Amino acid sequence: MLNAIVLVVAVAIVIVGLLRPGSAPSGGPLSALGGLGVATAMVAAGQLARLRFRLGRGTVSVSWGEAAFILGFALAPPGWLPLATFVGAAGAWLLISWLGDHRSAADLIHLASSLTIGAGGAAAVASAVAGGAPIGDSRMLVALVAGACSYLVITLGLATVTLALHRDASAGQILVRAVNAKVPMLVGNGLIALFGLWVLLREPLWLLAFPPALWLLQRTYRHHLVAEEERRVWAAFARATAALPGVVEADVVSAGLRGAMDVFGARRVEIELLRPGGGMRRFFEDAPGQDVAASGLPGPVITRTMAVAGSPVGELTVWLSEPTLPVARDELAVSAYGDALAGALHDAASHERLSELEARVTRDGIRDPLTGLTNRNGLLTGGDKALRALDREQYVGMMLLDLCRFREVNDTLGHRSGDEVLIEIAERLADLARDGEIVARIGDDEFALLMPAVITISDSASHLRQVPNPLTQVVRRARDLAEQLAQPMEIADVRLSVEGRIGVVVSQAGLGDVAELTRRAGLALQQARELCMTVGTYDNARDVGSTDRLAMLAELRDALAAGDQIVLALQPAVDLASSMPTGVEALTRWKHPRRGQLSPGEFIPIVEHSELLAPFTRYVLDRSLAAAANWTRAGFDLPVSVNISARSLLDPTLPGQISDLLKRHRMAAGQLVLEITESVAVSDHEIVDEVLAALRDMRVQLSIDDFGTGYSSLSVVTRVAVDELKVDRSFVDDMIDSPAAESVVRGAVEMGERLGARVVAEGVETTEQRTALLALGCTIAQGYHFCQPLPADKIVYALRQLADTAPPKIVPLRADDAV
């Protein structure tokens, strides 16, 4: 449609021009026909000397058309210029197409018609301005400049419309770049044409100097356009390569296709990637409005192999619009872009493989490989997450299912058939589970069903005001579940029925975690086995820890938040000979608002098996160091001893937390003694050794608590460098009457001397015990004989009393029992 309109307008302009008087401007050196021939030749020469630059996926030619118009208007009849332009331009573009820049007939007609319209408009403007003035008149000079500018405006306008309709680029982008490229040529063309006209009229011999000047000017124009094109290409290259990195291969491919289209102004871009198992995957993108097949696209095709460190990734193929840059430069640009794209694709593929591997490892860590159900780890992690999302008072249930006489299936039919039974049971459980419930295989023939939401629906026969019992609902469902699972199945051509026993527990979501629910359900399952019942329920009378333990966990959280319920009871350790205090042990007490004061044995085990351990440990350390800082300011340079749980030493951040607390209270590391048990010190966990080593490097003192009660006392002191051994109070209590207990104390004292560690006797309550310890060589002790545990606000006074009190006079017995 556009070509037809332009052609019709051009033909009309030619006809109208021919109908005008055919006289050349006055003062011209040539006849009308001679001027027409020269004008036609000048138009053809100007088009042959064209320069091109890329705009999107199209190209714009900048030629000497303005110079040809100026000379043609001065030498030929103005009305004949459209005809001269059409003939000259058509002839020139036919020659250009024949020489290798293949153009369709429609393109040739469009180009010639556009230039003809420009020439016709420019001739009209120049004629109106000149008004019949002779060639040498100043008015004619103004007319020639105005005509040249009109020619530029009309031809650029038509080119902008054409390229915009072809969607090669936006109209604004086309216009800006075209003006930037053409304006310098307009000035040069105009000056050269005007000077050439002056020379033609005055000194024709000077025309011999024009070819070198025109050659230099053409080279200057070409350099300007090439520099602008290179700047554009590499700016687009930078934008495109910056957008390439990604973690998904498909995104990188998409960005690579778009980037290549933008950088090279391509008609089509193809990316072929090698499949991991062989073969190729092909991706492509065509320019907007491009409908022809790839084999029929114009312009050169450049294909480059993409490789990373010599390993091929695939191939990049770019169909250029037209060879505006030298082919070598295009090839270098495509090669560079292909290398960048290959690296991005390799990184994305590596990231995807790593993500798949991580997902597989994560999946294998929480999935049972045989049945596909969640395993024990998945049940604990996923179940705890589900419980945390619930209201604390929401009832949750747990069922533990154990298959009866499953070993007989393995022994009779084989382990493969046993696996088939497990898979069938797993499928039935998964089908019977409700939304949000977690089915897991947690043992060989043991399954679990976690019910995060226990629906309590009243029985129709019950009183309307009666609150339904959630345990009753779960037990009823457990019986239904056992009945469904006992339905016959066919395994290895044998029809069999596998029965199971189920342990059930119901609790509120805020009163425990999945591990505790599983433990209680296990107790219920054990009850079902012992009583040969299908369903057993949790009975706290059978549990060492009652339901109060779960409630206490929530109350402990509130106690830590309150800040005044968990308090310290501080007990000094003294020198047996002088009664001078040598240190202070920080013991914890819980002033429970309802239960009264609780000893550590009543709540520490609950803390150790909950998420409260880390904040509880920080709380006790912070309070202990604050108390130590207080008695240090009072003049007592004594360390504070704090008991550390086994699980605390599995936390690699513990040394850093202790360091921060020491800095906060301005205490030296040596003023803190961490008491650990023998079983912790000899733990097989590598992280325990690392944490203890870090604490030793900080110069924090380490003490072995309850020494002598563990099963590996000797290995403790060889693996861990300790500063103190604390003899358990059980040996101190029995040492007077038990030679064996006395031997243990004596051995601890001797070992402490050899290791360079002080020995502290715990639980000293009588003068007789004190005397016996001195006789055995033990120099430090603590217990009610010296001072009972005191609150933090009274410890300084107690320390001062111990320091001021004269030591009791102790006279050791002679060997013959004489005094």
Tab-separated table of C-alpha atoms in Angstrom, residues 214-547:
chain	number	residue	atom	x	y	z
A	214	LEU	CA	35.144	14.707	-2.969
A	215	TRP	CA	37.086	11.538	-2.130
A	216	LEU	CA	38.368	13.005	1.135
A	217	LEU	CA	34.908	14.252	2.054
A	218	GLN	CA	33.403	10.842	1.287
A	219	ARG	CA	36.008	9.197	3.528
A	220	THR	CA	35.181	11.644	6.294
A	221	TYR	CA	31.483	10.882	6.011
A	222	ARG	CA	32.180	7.156	6.036
A	223	HIS	CA	34.396	7.399	9.110
A	224	HIS	CA	31.702	9.373	10.918
A	225	LEU	CA	29.019	6.780	10.133
A	226	VAL	CA	31.243	3.792	10.957
A	227	ALA	CA	32.238	5.343	14.306
A	228	GLU	CA	28.603	6.002	15.185
A	229	GLU	CA	27.619	2.465	14.181
A	230	GLU	CA	30.422	0.911	16.219
A	231	ARG	CA	29.479	3.009	19.237
A	232	ARG	CA	25.866	1.903	18.880
A	233	VAL	CA	26.786	-1.765	18.423
A	234	TRP	CA	29.077	-1.924	21.453
A	235	ALA	CA	26.654	0.038	23.637
A	236	ALA	CA	23.936	-2.431	22.651
A	237	PHE	CA	26.456	-5.261	23.188
A	238	ALA	CA	27.128	-4.047	26.726
A	239	ARG	CA	23.411	-3.823	27.501
A	240	ALA	CA	22.738	-7.245	26.028
A	241	THR	CA	25.589	-9.038	27.823
A	242	ALA	CA	24.668	-7.348	31.111
A	243	ALA	CA	21.183	-8.852	30.780
A	244	LEU	CA	22.487	-12.369	30.062
A	245	PRO	CA	23.391	-13.725	33.512
A	246	GLY	CA	20.545	-15.707	35.035
A	247	VAL	CA	19.827	-18.836	37.018
A	248	VAL	CA	17.310	-20.346	34.602
A	249	GLU	CA	18.522	-21.545	31.199
A	250	ALA	CA	15.296	-20.566	29.421
A	251	ASP	CA	15.606	-16.982	30.713
A	252	VAL	CA	19.206	-16.766	29.486
A	253	VAL	CA	18.205	-18.089	26.055
A	254	SER	CA	15.372	-15.565	25.822
A	255	ALA	CA	17.675	-12.714	26.857
A	256	GLY	CA	20.303	-13.944	24.383
A	257	LEU	CA	17.839	-13.923	21.486
A	258	ARG	CA	16.564	-10.430	22.325
A	259	GLY	CA	20.081	-9.119	22.820
A	260	ALA	CA	21.329	-10.461	19.481
A	261	MET	CA	18.321	-8.943	17.691
A	262	ASP	CA	19.142	-5.568	19.236
A	263	VAL	CA	22.932	-5.685	18.812
A	264	PHE	CA	23.059	-6.877	15.221
A	265	GLY	CA	19.721	-5.568	13.970
A	266	ALA	CA	19.149	-9.120	12.840
A	267	ARG	CA	16.252	-10.446	10.809
A	268	ARG	CA	16.497	-13.763	12.674
A	269	VAL	CA	18.543	-15.298	15.489
A	270	GLU	CA	18.833	-18.992	16.278
A	271	ILE	CA	20.403	-20.678	19.299
A	272	GLU	CA	20.994	-24.418	19.279
A	273	LEU	CA	21.980	-26.019	22.592
A	274	LEU	CA	23.477	-29.430	23.127
A	275	ARG	CA	21.274	-31.754	25.156
A	276	PRO	CA	22.958	-33.481	28.118
A	277	GLY	CA	22.125	-36.878	26.611
A	278	GLY	CA	22.895	-35.882	23.027
A	279	GLY	CA	20.997	-34.053	20.313
A	280	MET	CA	20.210	-30.369	19.984
A	281	ARG	CA	17.520	-28.027	21.278
A	282	ARG	CA	16.655	-25.186	18.932
A	283	PHE	CA	15.412	-21.711	19.894
A	284	PHE	CA	14.844	-18.802	17.525
A	285	GLU	CA	13.355	-15.351	17.268
A	286	ASP	CA	12.336	-13.465	14.136
A	287	ALA	CA	12.180	-9.744	13.643
A	288	PRO	CA	8.698	-8.225	14.029
A	289	GLY	CA	6.742	-8.588	10.811
A	290	GLN	CA	9.202	-11.143	9.404
A	291	ASP	CA	7.168	-13.930	7.773
A	292	VAL	CA	9.576	-15.533	5.327
A	293	ALA	CA	11.424	-18.732	6.052
A	294	ALA	CA	14.919	-18.521	7.465
A	295	SER	CA	16.449	-19.743	4.211
A	296	GLY	CA	14.876	-16.848	2.340
A	297	LEU	CA	16.008	-14.041	4.663
A	298	PRO	CA	18.189	-11.349	3.087
A	299	GLY	CA	21.642	-10.491	4.319
A	300	PRO	CA	24.629	-12.585	5.342
A	301	VAL	CA	24.377	-15.468	7.810
A	302	ILE	CA	27.009	-15.845	10.545
A	303	THR	CA	27.203	-19.046	12.603
A	304	ARG	CA	29.542	-19.464	15.542
A	305	THR	CA	30.094	-22.406	17.874
A	306	MET	CA	29.625	-21.480	21.534
A	307	ALA	CA	32.059	-23.162	23.910
A	308	VAL	CA	33.301	-22.798	27.488
A	309	ALA	CA	36.861	-23.929	28.218
A	310	GLY	CA	36.864	-25.944	25.012
A	311	SER	CA	33.624	-27.731	25.798
A	312	PRO	CA	30.925	-26.965	23.206
A	313	VAL	CA	27.658	-25.530	24.485
A	314	GLY	CA	25.851	-25.027	21.188
A	315	GLU	CA	25.713	-22.745	18.154
A	316	LEU	CA	24.645	-19.139	17.597
A	317	THR	CA	23.361	-18.161	14.126
A	318	VAL	CA	22.588	-14.556	13.188
A	319	TRP	CA	20.931	-13.413	9.951
A	320	LEU	CA	22.108	-9.832	9.455
A	321	SER	CA	19.817	-7.357	7.755
A	322	GLU	CA	22.448	-5.912	5.411
A	323	PRO	CA	26.261	-5.754	5.491
A	324	THR	CA	26.608	-2.221	6.867
A	325	LEU	CA	29.793	-3.083	8.720
A	326	PRO	CA	32.609	-5.014	7.136
A	327	VAL	CA	31.886	-8.727	7.387
A	328	ALA	CA	35.004	-9.311	9.520
A	329	ARG	CA	33.726	-6.903	12.163
A	330	ASP	CA	30.317	-8.521	12.187
A	331	GLU	CA	31.948	-11.909	12.643
A	332	LEU	CA	34.082	-10.652	15.521
A	333	ALA	CA	31.028	-9.116	17.187
A	334	VAL	CA	29.000	-12.319	16.773
A	335	SER	CA	31.923	-14.381	18.128
A	336	ALA	CA	32.287	-12.128	21.159
A	337	TYR	CA	28.560	-12.207	21.822
A	338	GLY	CA	28.537	-15.977	21.421
A	339	ASP	CA	31.323	-16.334	24.007
A	340	ALA	CA	29.401	-14.187	26.500
A	341	LEU	CA	26.206	-16.122	25.827
A	342	ALA	CA	28.017	-19.452	26.181
A	343	GLY	CA	29.338	-18.441	29.603
A	344	ALA	CA	25.903	-17.318	30.757
A	345	LEU	CA	24.280	-20.534	29.479
A	346	HIS	CA	26.956	-22.658	31.143
A	347	ASP	CA	26.483	-20.824	34.458
A	348	ALA	CA	22.695	-21.156	34.231
A	349	ALA	CA	22.926	-24.856	33.422
A	350	SER	CA	25.357	-25.373	36.311
A	351	HIS	CA	23.046	-23.486	38.659
A	352	GLU	CA	20.067	-25.564	37.536
A	353	ARG	CA	22.021	-28.779	38.071
A	354	LEU	CA	23.078	-27.613	41.527
A	355	SER	CA	19.507	-26.630	42.344
A	356	GLU	CA	18.270	-30.037	41.183
A	357	LEU	CA	20.970	-31.741	43.231
A	358	GLU	CA	20.113	-29.692	46.317
A	359	ALA	CA	16.432	-30.401	45.813
A	360	ARG	CA	17.164	-34.115	45.444
A	361	VAL	CA	19.358	-34.145	48.541
A	362	THR	CA	16.710	-32.223	50.465
A	363	ARG	CA	13.989	-34.522	49.176
A	364	ASP	CA	15.993	-37.636	50.012
A	365	GLY	CA	16.631	-36.213	53.475
A	366	ILE	CA	12.923	-35.984	54.260
A	367	ARG	CA	11.500	-38.761	52.065
A	368	ASP	CA	11.433	-42.495	52.524
A	369	PRO	CA	12.990	-44.001	49.374
A	370	LEU	CA	10.786	-47.108	49.410
A	371	THR	CA	7.306	-45.688	49.944
A	372	GLY	CA	7.815	-42.049	48.949
A	373	LEU	CA	6.293	-40.948	52.256
A	374	THR	CA	7.876	-38.428	54.575
A	375	ASN	CA	10.538	-39.982	56.801
A	376	ARG	CA	11.224	-39.272	60.476
A	377	ASN	CA	13.280	-36.150	59.769
A	378	GLY	CA	10.611	-34.795	57.469
A	379	LEU	CA	7.937	-35.519	60.054
A	380	LEU	CA	9.822	-33.653	62.770
A	381	THR	CA	10.710	-30.603	60.682
A	382	GLY	CA	7.499	-30.349	58.699
A	383	GLY	CA	5.354	-31.222	61.704
A	384	ASP	CA	6.944	-28.605	63.952
A	385	LYS	CA	6.452	-26.014	61.239
A	386	ALA	CA	2.790	-26.972	60.953
A	387	LEU	CA	2.310	-26.780	64.727
A	388	ARG	CA	3.907	-23.329	64.926
A	389	ALA	CA	1.399	-22.079	62.383
A	390	LEU	CA	-1.541	-23.168	64.530
A	391	ASP	CA	-3.263	-21.470	67.423
A	392	ARG	CA	-1.604	-22.574	70.667
A	393	GLU	CA	-4.900	-23.967	71.988
A	394	GLN	CA	-5.712	-25.926	68.820
A	395	TYR	CA	-5.858	-29.675	69.426
A	396	VAL	CA	-3.480	-31.803	67.395
A	397	GLY	CA	-3.270	-35.564	67.211
A	398	MET	CA	-0.614	-38.162	66.476
A	399	MET	CA	-1.073	-41.812	65.515
A	400	LEU	CA	1.708	-44.372	65.465
A	401	LEU	CA	0.937	-47.551	63.507
A	402	ASP	CA	2.922	-50.760	63.876
A	403	LEU	CA	2.228	-53.752	61.611
A	404	CYS	CA	1.607	-56.992	63.449
A	405	ARG	CA	3.732	-60.060	62.564
A	406	PHE	CA	5.347	-58.260	59.657
A	407	ARG	CA	8.493	-60.339	60.153
A	408	GLU	CA	6.476	-63.406	59.140
A	409	VAL	CA	5.768	-61.798	55.770
A	410	ASN	CA	9.496	-61.270	55.168
A	411	ASP	CA	10.402	-64.743	56.368
A	412	THR	CA	7.665	-66.458	54.344
A	413	LEU	CA	7.414	-64.458	51.124
A	414	GLY	CA	10.766	-62.679	51.084
A	415	HIS	CA	11.865	-59.130	51.620
A	416	ARG	CA	10.714	-58.023	48.174
A	417	SER	CA	7.182	-59.048	49.019
A	418	GLY	CA	7.569	-57.348	52.372
A	419	ASP	CA	8.475	-54.153	50.549
A	420	GLU	CA	5.339	-54.499	48.432
A	421	VAL	CA	3.258	-54.774	51.601
A	422	LEU	CA	4.845	-51.612	52.977
A	423	ILE	CA	4.176	-49.761	49.727
A	424	GLU	CA	0.537	-50.887	49.730
A	425	ILE	CA	0.079	-49.781	53.363
A	426	ALA	CA	1.719	-46.440	52.552
A	427	GLU	CA	-0.646	-45.881	49.622
A	428	ARG	CA	-3.675	-46.692	51.729
A	429	LEU	CA	-2.548	-44.336	54.476
A	430	ALA	CA	-1.946	-41.550	51.965
A	431	ASP	CA	-5.427	-42.075	50.504
A	432	LEU	CA	-7.033	-42.016	53.953
A	433	ALA	CA	-5.153	-38.904	55.121
A	434	ARG	CA	-6.945	-35.570	55.047
A	435	ASP	CA	-5.700	-32.248	53.725
A	436	GLY	CA	-2.910	-30.831	55.849
A	437	GLU	CA	-2.099	-34.117	57.556
A	438	ILE	CA	1.369	-35.649	57.349
A	439	VAL	CA	1.867	-39.365	56.722
A	440	ALA	CA	5.347	-40.688	57.449
A	441	ARG	CA	7.242	-43.940	57.613
A	442	ILE	CA	9.426	-43.669	60.704
A	443	GLY	CA	10.635	-47.263	61.081
A	444	ASP	CA	10.852	-50.595	59.300
A	445	ASP	CA	7.161	-51.376	59.736
A	446	GLU	CA	6.124	-48.277	61.679
A	447	PHE	CA	4.111	-45.395	60.272
A	448	ALA	CA	2.957	-42.085	61.732
A	449	LEU	CA	0.017	-39.825	60.984
A	450	LEU	CA	0.161	-36.251	62.291
A	451	MET	CA	-3.187	-34.468	62.430
A	452	PRO	CA	-2.562	-30.720	62.821
A	453	ALA	CA	-6.284	-30.069	63.171
A	454	VAL	CA	-8.424	-32.455	65.192
A	455	ILE	CA	-12.075	-31.904	64.277
A	456	THR	CA	-14.278	-32.286	67.341
A	457	ILE	CA	-17.815	-33.001	66.149
A	458	SER	CA	-20.449	-33.780	68.733
A	459	ASP	CA	-22.186	-37.110	68.501
A	460	SER	CA	-25.848	-36.718	67.549
A	461	ALA	CA	-26.805	-38.775	70.580
A	462	SER	CA	-24.884	-36.593	73.001
A	463	HIS	CA	-26.268	-33.661	74.903
A	464	LEU	CA	-26.061	-30.424	72.953
A	465	ARG	CA	-24.042	-28.691	75.653
A	466	GLN	CA	-21.570	-31.513	76.020
A	467	VAL	CA	-18.110	-30.532	74.769
A	468	PRO	CA	-16.805	-33.251	72.455
A	469	ASN	CA	-13.611	-34.969	73.568
A	470	PRO	CA	-10.906	-34.677	70.876
A	471	LEU	CA	-9.246	-37.895	72.069
A	472	THR	CA	-12.472	-39.792	71.509
A	473	GLN	CA	-12.674	-38.474	67.960
A	474	VAL	CA	-9.095	-39.499	67.227
A	475	VAL	CA	-9.536	-42.952	68.746
A	476	ARG	CA	-12.655	-43.494	66.640
A	477	ARG	CA	-10.756	-42.507	63.541
A	478	ALA	CA	-7.827	-44.741	64.506
A	479	ARG	CA	-10.153	-47.752	64.692
A	480	ASP	CA	-11.585	-46.906	61.264
A	481	LEU	CA	-8.079	-46.540	59.937
A	482	ALA	CA	-7.009	-49.926	61.326
A	483	GLU	CA	-10.050	-51.552	59.772
A	484	GLN	CA	-9.309	-50.033	56.355
A	485	LEU	CA	-5.648	-51.062	56.492
A	486	ALA	CA	-6.575	-54.626	57.421
A	487	GLN	CA	-8.482	-55.117	54.185
A	488	PRO	CA	-7.020	-58.076	52.220
A	489	MET	CA	-4.304	-57.463	49.645
A	490	GLU	CA	-2.649	-59.742	47.098
A	491	ILE	CA	1.116	-60.004	47.316
A	492	ALA	CA	3.127	-62.549	45.291
A	493	ASP	CA	-0.094	-64.324	44.324
A	494	VAL	CA	-0.948	-64.710	47.997
A	495	ARG	CA	-4.038	-63.069	49.446
A	496	LEU	CA	-3.188	-61.805	52.899
A	497	SER	CA	-4.356	-59.324	55.508
A	498	VAL	CA	-1.948	-57.301	57.609
A	499	GLU	CA	-3.271	-56.000	60.887
A	500	GLY	CA	-1.778	-53.188	62.881
A	501	ARG	CA	-1.780	-51.642	66.305
A	502	ILE	CA	-2.113	-47.894	66.738
A	503	GLY	CA	-0.950	-45.603	69.536
A	504	VAL	CA	-2.827	-42.312	69.837
A	505	VAL	CA	-2.057	-39.045	71.620
A	506	VAL	CA	-3.873	-35.699	71.557
A	507	SER	CA	-2.444	-32.415	72.822
A	508	GLN	CA	-2.706	-28.693	72.287
A	509	ALA	CA	-0.390	-27.232	69.655
A	510	GLY	CA	1.287	-24.843	72.078
A	511	LEU	CA	2.165	-27.502	74.633
A	512	GLY	CA	4.732	-29.551	72.787
A	513	ASP	CA	6.565	-30.420	69.607
A	514	VAL	CA	6.291	-33.348	67.230
A	515	ALA	CA	9.141	-35.214	68.896
A	516	GLU	CA	7.255	-35.219	72.204
A	517	LEU	CA	4.010	-36.196	70.505
A	518	THR	CA	5.808	-39.059	68.772
A	519	ARG	CA	7.301	-40.198	72.067
A	520	ARG	CA	3.909	-40.190	73.752
A	521	ALA	CA	2.274	-41.954	70.829
A	522	GLY	CA	5.020	-44.566	71.138
A	523	LEU	CA	4.063	-45.118	74.782
A	524	ALA	CA	0.444	-45.512	73.706
A	525	LEU	CA	1.498	-48.001	71.030
A	526	GLN	CA	3.463	-49.954	73.613
A	527	GLN	CA	0.344	-50.108	75.754
A	528	ALA	CA	-1.658	-51.430	72.784
A	529	ARG	CA	0.942	-54.175	72.242
A	530	GLU	CA	1.019	-55.209	75.892
A	531	LEU	CA	-2.772	-55.349	76.186
A	532	CYS	CA	-3.270	-56.835	72.676
A	533	MET	CA	-5.499	-53.879	71.767
A	534	THR	CA	-5.996	-52.382	68.312
A	535	VAL	CA	-5.788	-48.789	69.613
A	536	GLY	CA	-3.932	-47.606	72.688
A	537	THR	CA	-4.087	-44.099	74.156
A	538	TYR	CA	-1.442	-42.136	75.973
A	539	ASP	CA	-1.630	-42.435	79.774
A	540	ASN	CA	0.485	-39.952	81.704
A	541	ALA	CA	0.629	-42.369	84.595
A	542	ARG	CA	2.855	-44.547	82.408
A	543	ASP	CA	5.039	-41.614	81.445
A	544	VAL	CA	7.923	-40.408	83.538
A	545	GLY	CA	7.199	-36.892	82.388
A	546	SER	CA	3.546	-35.917	82.814
A	547	THR	CA	1.525	-33.516	80.722
